[in-house]
mmCIF file of C-alpha atoms in Angstrom:
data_model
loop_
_atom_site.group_PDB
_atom_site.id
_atom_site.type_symbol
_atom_site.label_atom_id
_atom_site.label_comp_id
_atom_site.label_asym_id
_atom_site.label_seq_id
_atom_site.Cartn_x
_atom_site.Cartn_y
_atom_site.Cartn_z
ATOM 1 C CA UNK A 252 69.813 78.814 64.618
ATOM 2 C CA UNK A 253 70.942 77.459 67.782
ATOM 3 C CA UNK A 254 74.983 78.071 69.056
ATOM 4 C CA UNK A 255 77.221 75.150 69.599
ATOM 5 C CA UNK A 256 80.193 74.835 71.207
ATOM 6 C CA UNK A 257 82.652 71.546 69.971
ATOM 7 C CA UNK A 258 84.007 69.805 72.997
ATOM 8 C CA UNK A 259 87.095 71.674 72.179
ATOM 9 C CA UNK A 260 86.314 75.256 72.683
ATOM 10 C CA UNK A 261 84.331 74.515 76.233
ATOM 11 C CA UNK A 262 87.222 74.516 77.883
ATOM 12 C CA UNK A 263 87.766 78.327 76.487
ATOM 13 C CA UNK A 264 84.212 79.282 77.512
ATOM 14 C CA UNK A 265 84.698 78.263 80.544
ATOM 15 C CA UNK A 266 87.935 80.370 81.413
ATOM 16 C CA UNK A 267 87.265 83.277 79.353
ATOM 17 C CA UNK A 268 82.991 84.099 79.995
ATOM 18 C CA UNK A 269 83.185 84.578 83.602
ATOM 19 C CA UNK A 270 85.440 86.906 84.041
ATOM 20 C CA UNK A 271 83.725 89.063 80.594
ATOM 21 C CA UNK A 272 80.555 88.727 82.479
ATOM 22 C CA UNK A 273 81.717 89.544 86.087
ATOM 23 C CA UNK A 274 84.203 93.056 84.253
ATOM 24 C CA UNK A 275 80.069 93.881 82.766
ATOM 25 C CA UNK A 276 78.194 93.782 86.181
ATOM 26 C CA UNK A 277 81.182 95.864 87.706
ATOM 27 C CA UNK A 278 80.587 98.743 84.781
ATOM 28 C CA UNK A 279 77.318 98.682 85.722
ATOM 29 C CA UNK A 280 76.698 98.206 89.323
ATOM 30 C CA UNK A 281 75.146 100.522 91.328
ATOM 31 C CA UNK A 282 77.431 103.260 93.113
ATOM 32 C CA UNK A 283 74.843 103.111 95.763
ATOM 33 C CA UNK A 284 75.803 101.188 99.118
ATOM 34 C CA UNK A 285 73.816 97.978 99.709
ATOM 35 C CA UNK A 286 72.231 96.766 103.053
ATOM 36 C CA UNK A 287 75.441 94.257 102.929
ATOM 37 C CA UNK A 288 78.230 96.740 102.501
ATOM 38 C CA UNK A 289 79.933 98.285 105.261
ATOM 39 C CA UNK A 290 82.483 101.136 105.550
ATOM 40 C CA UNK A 291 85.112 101.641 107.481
ATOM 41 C CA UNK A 292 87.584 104.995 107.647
ATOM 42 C CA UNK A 293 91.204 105.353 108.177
ATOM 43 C CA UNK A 294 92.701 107.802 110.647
ATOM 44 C CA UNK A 295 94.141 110.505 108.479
ATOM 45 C CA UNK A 296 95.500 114.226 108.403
ATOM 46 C CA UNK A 297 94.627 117.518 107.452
ATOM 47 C CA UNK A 298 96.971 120.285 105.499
ATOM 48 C CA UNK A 299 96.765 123.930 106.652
ATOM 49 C CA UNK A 300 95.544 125.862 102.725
ATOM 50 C CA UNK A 301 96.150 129.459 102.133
ATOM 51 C CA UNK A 302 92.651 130.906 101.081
ATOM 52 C CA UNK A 303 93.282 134.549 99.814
ATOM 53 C CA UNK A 304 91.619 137.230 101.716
ATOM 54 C CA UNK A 305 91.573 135.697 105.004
ATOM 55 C CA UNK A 306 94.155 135.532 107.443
ATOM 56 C CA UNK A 307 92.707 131.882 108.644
ATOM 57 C CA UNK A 308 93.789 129.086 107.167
ATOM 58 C CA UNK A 309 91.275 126.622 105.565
ATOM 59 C CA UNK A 310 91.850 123.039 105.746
ATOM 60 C CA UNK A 311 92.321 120.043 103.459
ATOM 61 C CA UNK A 312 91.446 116.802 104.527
ATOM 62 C CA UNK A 313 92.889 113.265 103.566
ATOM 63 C CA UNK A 314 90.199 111.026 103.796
ATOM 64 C CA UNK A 315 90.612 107.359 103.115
ATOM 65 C CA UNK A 316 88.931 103.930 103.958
ATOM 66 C CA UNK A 317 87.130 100.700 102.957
ATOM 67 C CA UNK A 318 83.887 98.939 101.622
ATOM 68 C CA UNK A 319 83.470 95.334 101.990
ATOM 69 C CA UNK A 320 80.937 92.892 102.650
ATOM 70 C CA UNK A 321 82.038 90.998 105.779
ATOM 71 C CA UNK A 322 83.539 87.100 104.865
ATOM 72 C CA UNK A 323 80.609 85.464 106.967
ATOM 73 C CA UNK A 324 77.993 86.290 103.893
ATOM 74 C CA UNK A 325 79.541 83.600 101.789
ATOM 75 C CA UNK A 326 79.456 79.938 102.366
ATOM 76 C CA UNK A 327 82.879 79.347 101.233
ATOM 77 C CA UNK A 328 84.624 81.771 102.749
ATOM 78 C CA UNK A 329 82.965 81.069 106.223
ATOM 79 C CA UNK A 330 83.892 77.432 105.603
ATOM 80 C CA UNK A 331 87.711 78.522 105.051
ATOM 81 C CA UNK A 332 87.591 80.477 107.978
ATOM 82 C CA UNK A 333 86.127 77.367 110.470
ATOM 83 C CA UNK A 334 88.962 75.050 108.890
ATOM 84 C CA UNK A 335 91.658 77.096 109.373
ATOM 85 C CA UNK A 336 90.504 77.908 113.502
ATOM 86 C CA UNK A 337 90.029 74.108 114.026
ATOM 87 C CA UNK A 338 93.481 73.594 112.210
ATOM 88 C CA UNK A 339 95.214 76.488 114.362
ATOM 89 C CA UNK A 340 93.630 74.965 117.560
ATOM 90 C CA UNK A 341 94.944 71.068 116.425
ATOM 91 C CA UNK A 342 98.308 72.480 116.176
ATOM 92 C CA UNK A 343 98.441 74.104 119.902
ATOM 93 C CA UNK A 344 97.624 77.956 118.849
ATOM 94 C CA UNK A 345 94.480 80.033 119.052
ATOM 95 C CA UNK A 346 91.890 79.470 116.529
ATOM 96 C CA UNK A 347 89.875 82.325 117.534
ATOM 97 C CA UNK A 348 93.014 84.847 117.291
ATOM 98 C CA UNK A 349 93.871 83.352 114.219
ATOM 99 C CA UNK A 350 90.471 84.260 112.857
ATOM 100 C CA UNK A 351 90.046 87.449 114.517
ATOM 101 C CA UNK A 352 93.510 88.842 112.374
ATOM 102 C CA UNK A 353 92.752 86.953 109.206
ATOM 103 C CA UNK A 354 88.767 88.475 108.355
ATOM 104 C CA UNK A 355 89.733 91.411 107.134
ATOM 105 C CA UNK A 356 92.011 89.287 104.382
ATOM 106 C CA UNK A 357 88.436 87.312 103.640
ATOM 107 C CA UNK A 358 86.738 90.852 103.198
ATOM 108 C CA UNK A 359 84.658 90.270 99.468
ATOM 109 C CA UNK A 360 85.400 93.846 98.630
ATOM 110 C CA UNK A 361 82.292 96.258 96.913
ATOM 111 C CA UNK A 362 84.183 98.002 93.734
ATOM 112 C CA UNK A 363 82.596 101.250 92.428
ATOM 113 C CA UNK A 364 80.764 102.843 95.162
ATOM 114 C CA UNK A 365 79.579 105.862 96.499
ATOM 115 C CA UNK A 366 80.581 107.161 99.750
ATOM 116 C CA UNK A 367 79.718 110.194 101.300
ATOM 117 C CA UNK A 368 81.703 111.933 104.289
ATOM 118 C CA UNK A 369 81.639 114.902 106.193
ATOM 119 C CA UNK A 370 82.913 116.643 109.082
ATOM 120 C CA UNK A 371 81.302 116.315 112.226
ATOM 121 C CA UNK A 372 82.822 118.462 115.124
ATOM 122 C CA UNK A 373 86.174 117.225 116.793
ATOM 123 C CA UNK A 374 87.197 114.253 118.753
ATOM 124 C CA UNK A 375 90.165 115.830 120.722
ATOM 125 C CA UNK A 376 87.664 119.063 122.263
ATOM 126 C CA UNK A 377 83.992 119.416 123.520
ATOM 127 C CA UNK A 378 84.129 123.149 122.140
ATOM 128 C CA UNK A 379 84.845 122.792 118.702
ATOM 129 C CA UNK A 380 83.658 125.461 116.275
ATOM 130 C CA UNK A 381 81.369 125.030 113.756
ATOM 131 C CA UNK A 382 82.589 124.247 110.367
ATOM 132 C CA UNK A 383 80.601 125.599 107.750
ATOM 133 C CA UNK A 384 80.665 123.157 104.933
ATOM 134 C CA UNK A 385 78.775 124.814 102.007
ATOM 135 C CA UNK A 386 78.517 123.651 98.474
ATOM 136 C CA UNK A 387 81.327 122.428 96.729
ATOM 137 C CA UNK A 388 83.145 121.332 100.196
ATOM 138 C CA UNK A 389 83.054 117.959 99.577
ATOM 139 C CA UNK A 390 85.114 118.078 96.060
ATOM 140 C CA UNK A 391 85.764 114.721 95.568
ATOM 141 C CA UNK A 392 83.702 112.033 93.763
ATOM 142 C CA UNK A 393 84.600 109.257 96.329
ATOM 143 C CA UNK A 394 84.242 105.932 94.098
ATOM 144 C CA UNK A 395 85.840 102.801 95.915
ATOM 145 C CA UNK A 396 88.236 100.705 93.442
ATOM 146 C CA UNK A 397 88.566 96.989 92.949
ATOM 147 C CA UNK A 398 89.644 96.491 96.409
ATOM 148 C CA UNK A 399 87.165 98.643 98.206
ATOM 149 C CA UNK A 400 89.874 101.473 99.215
ATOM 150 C CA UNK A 401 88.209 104.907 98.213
ATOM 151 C CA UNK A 402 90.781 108.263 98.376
ATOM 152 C CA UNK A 403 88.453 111.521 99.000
ATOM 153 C CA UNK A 404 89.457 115.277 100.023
ATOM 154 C CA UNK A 405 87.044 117.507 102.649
ATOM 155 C CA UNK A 406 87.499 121.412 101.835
ATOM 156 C CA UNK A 407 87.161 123.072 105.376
ATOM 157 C CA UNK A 408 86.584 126.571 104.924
ATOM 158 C CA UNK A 409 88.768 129.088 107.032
ATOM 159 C CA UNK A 410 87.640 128.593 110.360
ATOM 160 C CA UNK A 411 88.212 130.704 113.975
ATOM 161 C CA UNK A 412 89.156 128.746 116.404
ATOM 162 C CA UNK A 413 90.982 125.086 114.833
ATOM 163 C CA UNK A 414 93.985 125.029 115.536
ATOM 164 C CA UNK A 415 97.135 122.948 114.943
ATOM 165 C CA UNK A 416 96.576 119.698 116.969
ATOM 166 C CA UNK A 417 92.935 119.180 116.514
ATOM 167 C CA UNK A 418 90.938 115.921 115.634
ATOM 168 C CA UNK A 419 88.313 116.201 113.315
ATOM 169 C CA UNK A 420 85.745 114.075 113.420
ATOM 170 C CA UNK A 421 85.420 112.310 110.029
ATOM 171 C CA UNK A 422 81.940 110.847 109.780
ATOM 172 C CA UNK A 423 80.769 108.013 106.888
ATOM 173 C CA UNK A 424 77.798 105.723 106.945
ATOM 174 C CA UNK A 425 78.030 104.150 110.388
ATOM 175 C CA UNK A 426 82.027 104.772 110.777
ATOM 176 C CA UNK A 427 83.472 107.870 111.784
ATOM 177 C CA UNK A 428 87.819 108.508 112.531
ATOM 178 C CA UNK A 429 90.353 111.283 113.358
ATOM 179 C CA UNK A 430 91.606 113.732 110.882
ATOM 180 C CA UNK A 431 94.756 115.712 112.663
ATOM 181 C CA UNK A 432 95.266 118.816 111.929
ATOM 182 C CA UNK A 433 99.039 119.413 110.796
ATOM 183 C CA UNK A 434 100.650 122.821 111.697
ATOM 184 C CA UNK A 435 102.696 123.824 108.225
ATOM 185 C CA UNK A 436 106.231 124.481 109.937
ATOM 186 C CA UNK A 437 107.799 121.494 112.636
ATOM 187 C CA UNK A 438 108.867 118.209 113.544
ATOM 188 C CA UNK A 439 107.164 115.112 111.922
ATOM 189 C CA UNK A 440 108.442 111.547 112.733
ATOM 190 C CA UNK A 441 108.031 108.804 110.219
ATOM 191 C CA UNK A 442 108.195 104.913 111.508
ATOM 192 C CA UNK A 443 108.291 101.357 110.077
ATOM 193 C CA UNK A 444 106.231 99.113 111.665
ATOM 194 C CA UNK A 445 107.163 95.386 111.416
ATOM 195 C CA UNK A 446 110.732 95.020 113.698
ATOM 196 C CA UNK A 447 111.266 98.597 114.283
ATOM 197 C CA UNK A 448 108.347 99.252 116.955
ATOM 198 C CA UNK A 449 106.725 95.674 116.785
ATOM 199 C CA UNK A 450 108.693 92.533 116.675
ATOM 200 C CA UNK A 451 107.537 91.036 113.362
ATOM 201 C CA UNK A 452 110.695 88.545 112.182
ATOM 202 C CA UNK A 453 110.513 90.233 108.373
ATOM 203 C CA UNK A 454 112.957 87.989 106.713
ATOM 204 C CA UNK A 455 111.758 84.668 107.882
ATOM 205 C CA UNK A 456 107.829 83.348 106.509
ATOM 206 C CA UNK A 457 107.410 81.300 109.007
ATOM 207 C CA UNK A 458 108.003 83.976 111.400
ATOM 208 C CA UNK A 459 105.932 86.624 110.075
ATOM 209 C CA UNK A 460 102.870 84.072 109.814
ATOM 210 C CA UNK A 461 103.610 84.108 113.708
ATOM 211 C CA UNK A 462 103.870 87.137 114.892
ATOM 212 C CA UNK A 463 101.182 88.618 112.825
ATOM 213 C CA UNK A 464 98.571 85.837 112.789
ATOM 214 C CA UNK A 465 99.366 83.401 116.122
ATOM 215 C CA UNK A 466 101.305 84.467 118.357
ATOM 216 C CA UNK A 467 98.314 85.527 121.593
ATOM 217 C CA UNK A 468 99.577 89.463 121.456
ATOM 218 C CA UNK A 469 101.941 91.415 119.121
ATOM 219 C CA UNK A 470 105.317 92.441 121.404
ATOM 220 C CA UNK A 471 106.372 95.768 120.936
ATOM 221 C CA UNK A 472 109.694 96.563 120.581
ATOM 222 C CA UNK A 473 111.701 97.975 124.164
ATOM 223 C CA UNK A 474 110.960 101.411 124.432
ATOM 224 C CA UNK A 475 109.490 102.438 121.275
ATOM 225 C CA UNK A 476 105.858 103.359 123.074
ATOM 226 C CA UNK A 477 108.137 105.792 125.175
ATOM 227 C CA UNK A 478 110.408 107.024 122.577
ATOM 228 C CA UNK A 479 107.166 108.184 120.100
ATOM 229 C CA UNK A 480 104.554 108.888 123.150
ATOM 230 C CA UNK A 481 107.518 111.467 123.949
ATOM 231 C CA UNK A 482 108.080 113.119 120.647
ATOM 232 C CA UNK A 483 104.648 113.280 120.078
ATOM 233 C CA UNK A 484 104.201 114.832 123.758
ATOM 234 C CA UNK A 485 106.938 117.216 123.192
ATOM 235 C CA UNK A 486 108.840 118.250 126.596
ATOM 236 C CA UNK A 487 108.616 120.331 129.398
ATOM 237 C CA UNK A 488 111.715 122.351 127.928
ATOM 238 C CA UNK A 489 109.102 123.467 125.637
ATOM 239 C CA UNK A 490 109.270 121.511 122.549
ATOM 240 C CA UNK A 491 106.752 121.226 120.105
ATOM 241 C CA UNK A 492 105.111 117.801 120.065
ATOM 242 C CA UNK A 493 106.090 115.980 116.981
ATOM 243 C CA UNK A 494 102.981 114.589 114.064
ATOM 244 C CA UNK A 495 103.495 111.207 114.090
ATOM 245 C CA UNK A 496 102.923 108.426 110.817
ATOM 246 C CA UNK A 497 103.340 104.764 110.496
ATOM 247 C CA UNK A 498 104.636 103.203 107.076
ATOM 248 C CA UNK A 499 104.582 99.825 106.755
ATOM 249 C CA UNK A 500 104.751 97.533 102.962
ATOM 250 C CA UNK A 501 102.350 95.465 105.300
ATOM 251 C CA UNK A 502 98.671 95.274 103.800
ATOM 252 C CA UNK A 503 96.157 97.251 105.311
ATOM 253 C CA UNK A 504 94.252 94.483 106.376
ATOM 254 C CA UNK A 505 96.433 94.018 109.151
ATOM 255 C CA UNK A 506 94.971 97.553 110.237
ATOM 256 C CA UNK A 507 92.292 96.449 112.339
ATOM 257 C CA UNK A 508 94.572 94.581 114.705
ATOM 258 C CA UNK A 509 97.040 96.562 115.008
ATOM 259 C CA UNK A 510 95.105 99.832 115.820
ATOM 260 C CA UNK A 511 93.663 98.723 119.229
ATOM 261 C CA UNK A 512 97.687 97.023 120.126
ATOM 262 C CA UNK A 513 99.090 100.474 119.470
ATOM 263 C CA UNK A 514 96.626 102.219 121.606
ATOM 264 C CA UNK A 515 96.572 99.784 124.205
ATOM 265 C CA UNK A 516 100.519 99.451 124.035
ATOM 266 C CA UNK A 517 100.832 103.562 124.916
ATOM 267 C CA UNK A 518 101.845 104.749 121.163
ATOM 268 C CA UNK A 519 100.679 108.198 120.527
ATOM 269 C CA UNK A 520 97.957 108.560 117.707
ATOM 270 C CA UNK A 521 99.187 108.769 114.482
ATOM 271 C CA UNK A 522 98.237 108.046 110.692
ATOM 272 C CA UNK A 523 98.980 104.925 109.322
ATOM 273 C CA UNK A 524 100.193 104.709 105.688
ATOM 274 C CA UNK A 525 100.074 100.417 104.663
ATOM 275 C CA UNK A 526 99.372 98.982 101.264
ATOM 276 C CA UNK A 527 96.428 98.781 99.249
ATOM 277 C CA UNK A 528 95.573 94.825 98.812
ATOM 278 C CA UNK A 529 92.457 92.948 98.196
ATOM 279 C CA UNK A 530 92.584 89.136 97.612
ATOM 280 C CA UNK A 531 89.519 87.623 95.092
ATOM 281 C CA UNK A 532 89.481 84.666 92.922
ATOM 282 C CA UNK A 533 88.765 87.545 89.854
ATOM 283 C CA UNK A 534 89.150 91.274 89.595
ATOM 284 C CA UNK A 535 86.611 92.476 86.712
ATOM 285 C CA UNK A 536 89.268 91.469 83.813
ATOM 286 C CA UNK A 537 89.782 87.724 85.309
ATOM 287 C CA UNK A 538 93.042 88.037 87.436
ATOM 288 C CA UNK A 539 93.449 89.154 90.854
ATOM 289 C CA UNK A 540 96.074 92.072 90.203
ATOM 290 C CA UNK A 541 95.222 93.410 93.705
ATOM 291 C CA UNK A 542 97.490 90.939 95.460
ATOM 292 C CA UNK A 543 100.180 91.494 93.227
ATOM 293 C CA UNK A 544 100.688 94.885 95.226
ATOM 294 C CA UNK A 545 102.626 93.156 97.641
ATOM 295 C CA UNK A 546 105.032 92.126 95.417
ATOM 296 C CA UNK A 547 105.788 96.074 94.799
ATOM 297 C CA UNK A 548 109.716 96.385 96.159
ATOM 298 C CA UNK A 549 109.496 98.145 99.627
ATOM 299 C CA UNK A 550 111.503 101.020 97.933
ATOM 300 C CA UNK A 551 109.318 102.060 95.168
ATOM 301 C CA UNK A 552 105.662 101.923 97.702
ATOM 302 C CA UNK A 553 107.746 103.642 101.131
ATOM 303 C CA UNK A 554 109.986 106.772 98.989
ATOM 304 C CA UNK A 555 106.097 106.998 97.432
ATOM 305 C CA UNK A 556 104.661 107.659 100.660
ATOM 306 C CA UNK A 557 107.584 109.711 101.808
ATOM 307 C CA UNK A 558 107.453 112.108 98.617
ATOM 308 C CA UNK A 559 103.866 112.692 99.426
ATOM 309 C CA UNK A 560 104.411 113.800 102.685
ATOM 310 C CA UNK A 561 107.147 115.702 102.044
ATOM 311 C CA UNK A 562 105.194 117.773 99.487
ATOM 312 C CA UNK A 563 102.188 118.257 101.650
ATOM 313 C CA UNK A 564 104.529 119.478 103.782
ATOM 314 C CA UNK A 565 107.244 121.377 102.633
ATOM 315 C CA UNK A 566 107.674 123.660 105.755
ATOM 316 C CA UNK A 567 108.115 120.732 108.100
ATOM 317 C CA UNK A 568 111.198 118.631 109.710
ATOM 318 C CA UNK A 569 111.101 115.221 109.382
ATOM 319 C CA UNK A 570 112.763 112.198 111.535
ATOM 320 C CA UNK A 571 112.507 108.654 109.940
ATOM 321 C CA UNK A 572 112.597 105.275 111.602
ATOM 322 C CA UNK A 573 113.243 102.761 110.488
ATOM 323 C CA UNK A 574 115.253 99.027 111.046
ATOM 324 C CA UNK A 575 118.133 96.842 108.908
ATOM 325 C CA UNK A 576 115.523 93.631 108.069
ATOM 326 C CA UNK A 577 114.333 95.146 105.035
ATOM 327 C CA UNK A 578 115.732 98.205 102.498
ATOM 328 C CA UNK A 579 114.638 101.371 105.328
ATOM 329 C CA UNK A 580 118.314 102.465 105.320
ATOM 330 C CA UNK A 581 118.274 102.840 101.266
ATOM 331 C CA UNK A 582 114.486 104.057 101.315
ATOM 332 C CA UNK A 583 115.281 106.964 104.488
ATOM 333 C CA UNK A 584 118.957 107.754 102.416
ATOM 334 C CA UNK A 585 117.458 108.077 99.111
ATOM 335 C CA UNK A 586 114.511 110.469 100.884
ATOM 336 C CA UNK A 587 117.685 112.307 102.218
ATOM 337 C CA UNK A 588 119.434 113.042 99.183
ATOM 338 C CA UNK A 589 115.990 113.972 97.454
ATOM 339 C CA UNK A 590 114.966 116.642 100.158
ATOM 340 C CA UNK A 591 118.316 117.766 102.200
ATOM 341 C CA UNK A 592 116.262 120.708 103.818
ATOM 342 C CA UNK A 593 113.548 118.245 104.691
ATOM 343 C CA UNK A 594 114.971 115.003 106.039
ATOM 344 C CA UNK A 595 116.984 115.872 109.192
ATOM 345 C CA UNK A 596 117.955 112.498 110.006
ATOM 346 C CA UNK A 597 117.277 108.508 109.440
ATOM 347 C CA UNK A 598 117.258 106.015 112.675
ATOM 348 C CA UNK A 599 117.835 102.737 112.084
ATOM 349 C CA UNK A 600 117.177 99.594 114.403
ATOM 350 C CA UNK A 601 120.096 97.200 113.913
ATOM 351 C CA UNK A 602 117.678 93.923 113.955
ATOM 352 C CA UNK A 603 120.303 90.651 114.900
ATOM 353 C CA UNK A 604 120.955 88.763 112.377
ATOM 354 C CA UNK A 605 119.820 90.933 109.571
ATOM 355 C CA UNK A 606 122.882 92.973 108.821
ATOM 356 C CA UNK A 607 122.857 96.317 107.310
ATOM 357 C CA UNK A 608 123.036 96.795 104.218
#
């Protein structure tokens, strides 16, 4: 006997079937990567590990990146993208920068996924010693989530010769970034991003859509490049250089512009820590939760971050940047007052007209 649907219960097809049948081809999708897909990693860090009965240390390795199939795949999406450049040109701006900085926003982002990374010699050194990466090394079952971020750990074995200081070379399918390696005991500097060492305008929409989407060249802030490049140099009085990370509640889809302006602007390398986000019309279940992450208060996603980092790290100083546009003063003194020993000191950028709260 056939089904039929009265007029009155289309309506309810048509909302709730799509999403049931999109949440049963994401259960079942193949883990394996497709000829579309396309990986990208993050530049992370590595924790010194005590492994009992050697006096080396072994390593353990943060990595972390992206799958997505690029925006120009789908019709619609490329047809967003062409309005919105002719639109930004119409109104005076660049439509080419304006499409360069929004893609990775337009990223249709592969869920449930396999990735598989390694270690591949070091970026920072010609002569880096072999890392023997047996079975078991890779102890992480790196499955990418509903917005394409996938968390893994690399077990390096102790190993002669890595030291402190030290880039691994983190190698995916076509994609490859640095892993640092962190010394357990001295001076790590933690910075905001948006108005404390680039001039963002949090506060004000209409600003932020500038500076982060038309303005021809993010403007760094006077004398942050310095300031870090210097900590992160150390000194001729024979400091050691400061690790250096980047926290920002900005998405990490901004990540692919700002990398190349922070290099080009004279920061020193460090690892960036910015929010998970995806934006679809669905996630599996029929709502896009993923973009709701933004609307996580600053507080709750930075002290995250900074408990992390303190834990991995429980040997190290710490120096926090931050700036009075947003809640850094009550996310740097709550991250005082939780770890005393830890937390040396909070800097924070008076921004004009955003007093401090």
């Amino acid at each position: 006997m056939a089904l039929r649907l009265g007029p009155a219960l289309l309506p309810l097809a048509v909302i709730v079937v799509p999403p049931i049948a999109n949440m049963l081809a994401w259960r079942v999708a193949s883990r394996h990567l497709s000829n579309l897909d396309h990986v990208q990693l993050f530049p992370t860090y590595a924790k010194a590990v005590h492994v009992p009965g050697s006096d080396t240390p072994g390593w353990d390795v943060w990595v972390r990146g992206v799958v997505y199939e690029p925006e120009d795949v789908h019709p619609a999406k490329r047809a967003v993208m062409t309005a919105l450049g002719r639109a930004a040109d119409f109104a005076g701006f660049s439509g080419a920068t304006l499409k360069q900085r929004l893609r990775p926003f337009m990223f249709d982002y592969s869920r449930n996924k396999q990735v598989n990374v390694t270690v591949d010699g070091c970026l920072n050194r010609d002569d880096c010693p072999r890392m023997e990466l047996g079975p078991g090394s890779y102890r992480q079952n790196a499955v990418s989530g509903a917005d394409g971020i996938f968390d893994g750990h690399l077990s390096i074995p102790p190993t002669p010769g890595l030291v402190p200081g030290d880039v691994l070379r983190v190698v995916g399918p076509h994609t490859s970034a640095g892993a640092r390696l962190i010394a357990p005991e001295g001076l790590t500097v933690v910075s905001d991003i948006d108005d404390t060492i680039k001039h963002t305008g949090t506060g004000s929409v209409s600003r932020v859509l500038y500076h982060s989407f038309l303005t021809p060249s993010f403007r760094a802030v006077d004398g942050m490049p310095t300031l870090l490049a210097t900590w992160a140099g150390g000194d001729a009085a024979g400091a050691a250089a400061a690790d250096v990370h980047l926290l920002s509640s900005s998405p990490w889809s901004m990540l692919p512009s700002l990398l190349p302006w922070l290099e080009h602007e004279g920061f020193p390398a460090a690892t960036p820590h910015l929010r998970r986000f995806r934006l679809e019309l669905f996630e599996p279940w029929g709502l896009d939760v993923g973009s709701l992450r933004l609307l996580q208060k600053p507080l709750q996603y930075k002290l995250g971050v900074l408990r992390r980092l303190l834990a991995d790290f429980p040997g190290r100083h710490f120096v926090l940047l931050g700036d009075s546009s947003e809640r850094d003063p009550e996310i740097y003194g709550a991250a005082m007052r939780e770890f005393p020993d830890q937390v040396k000191c909070a800097l924070i950028r008076d921004v004009p007209g955003r007093a401090m709260a």
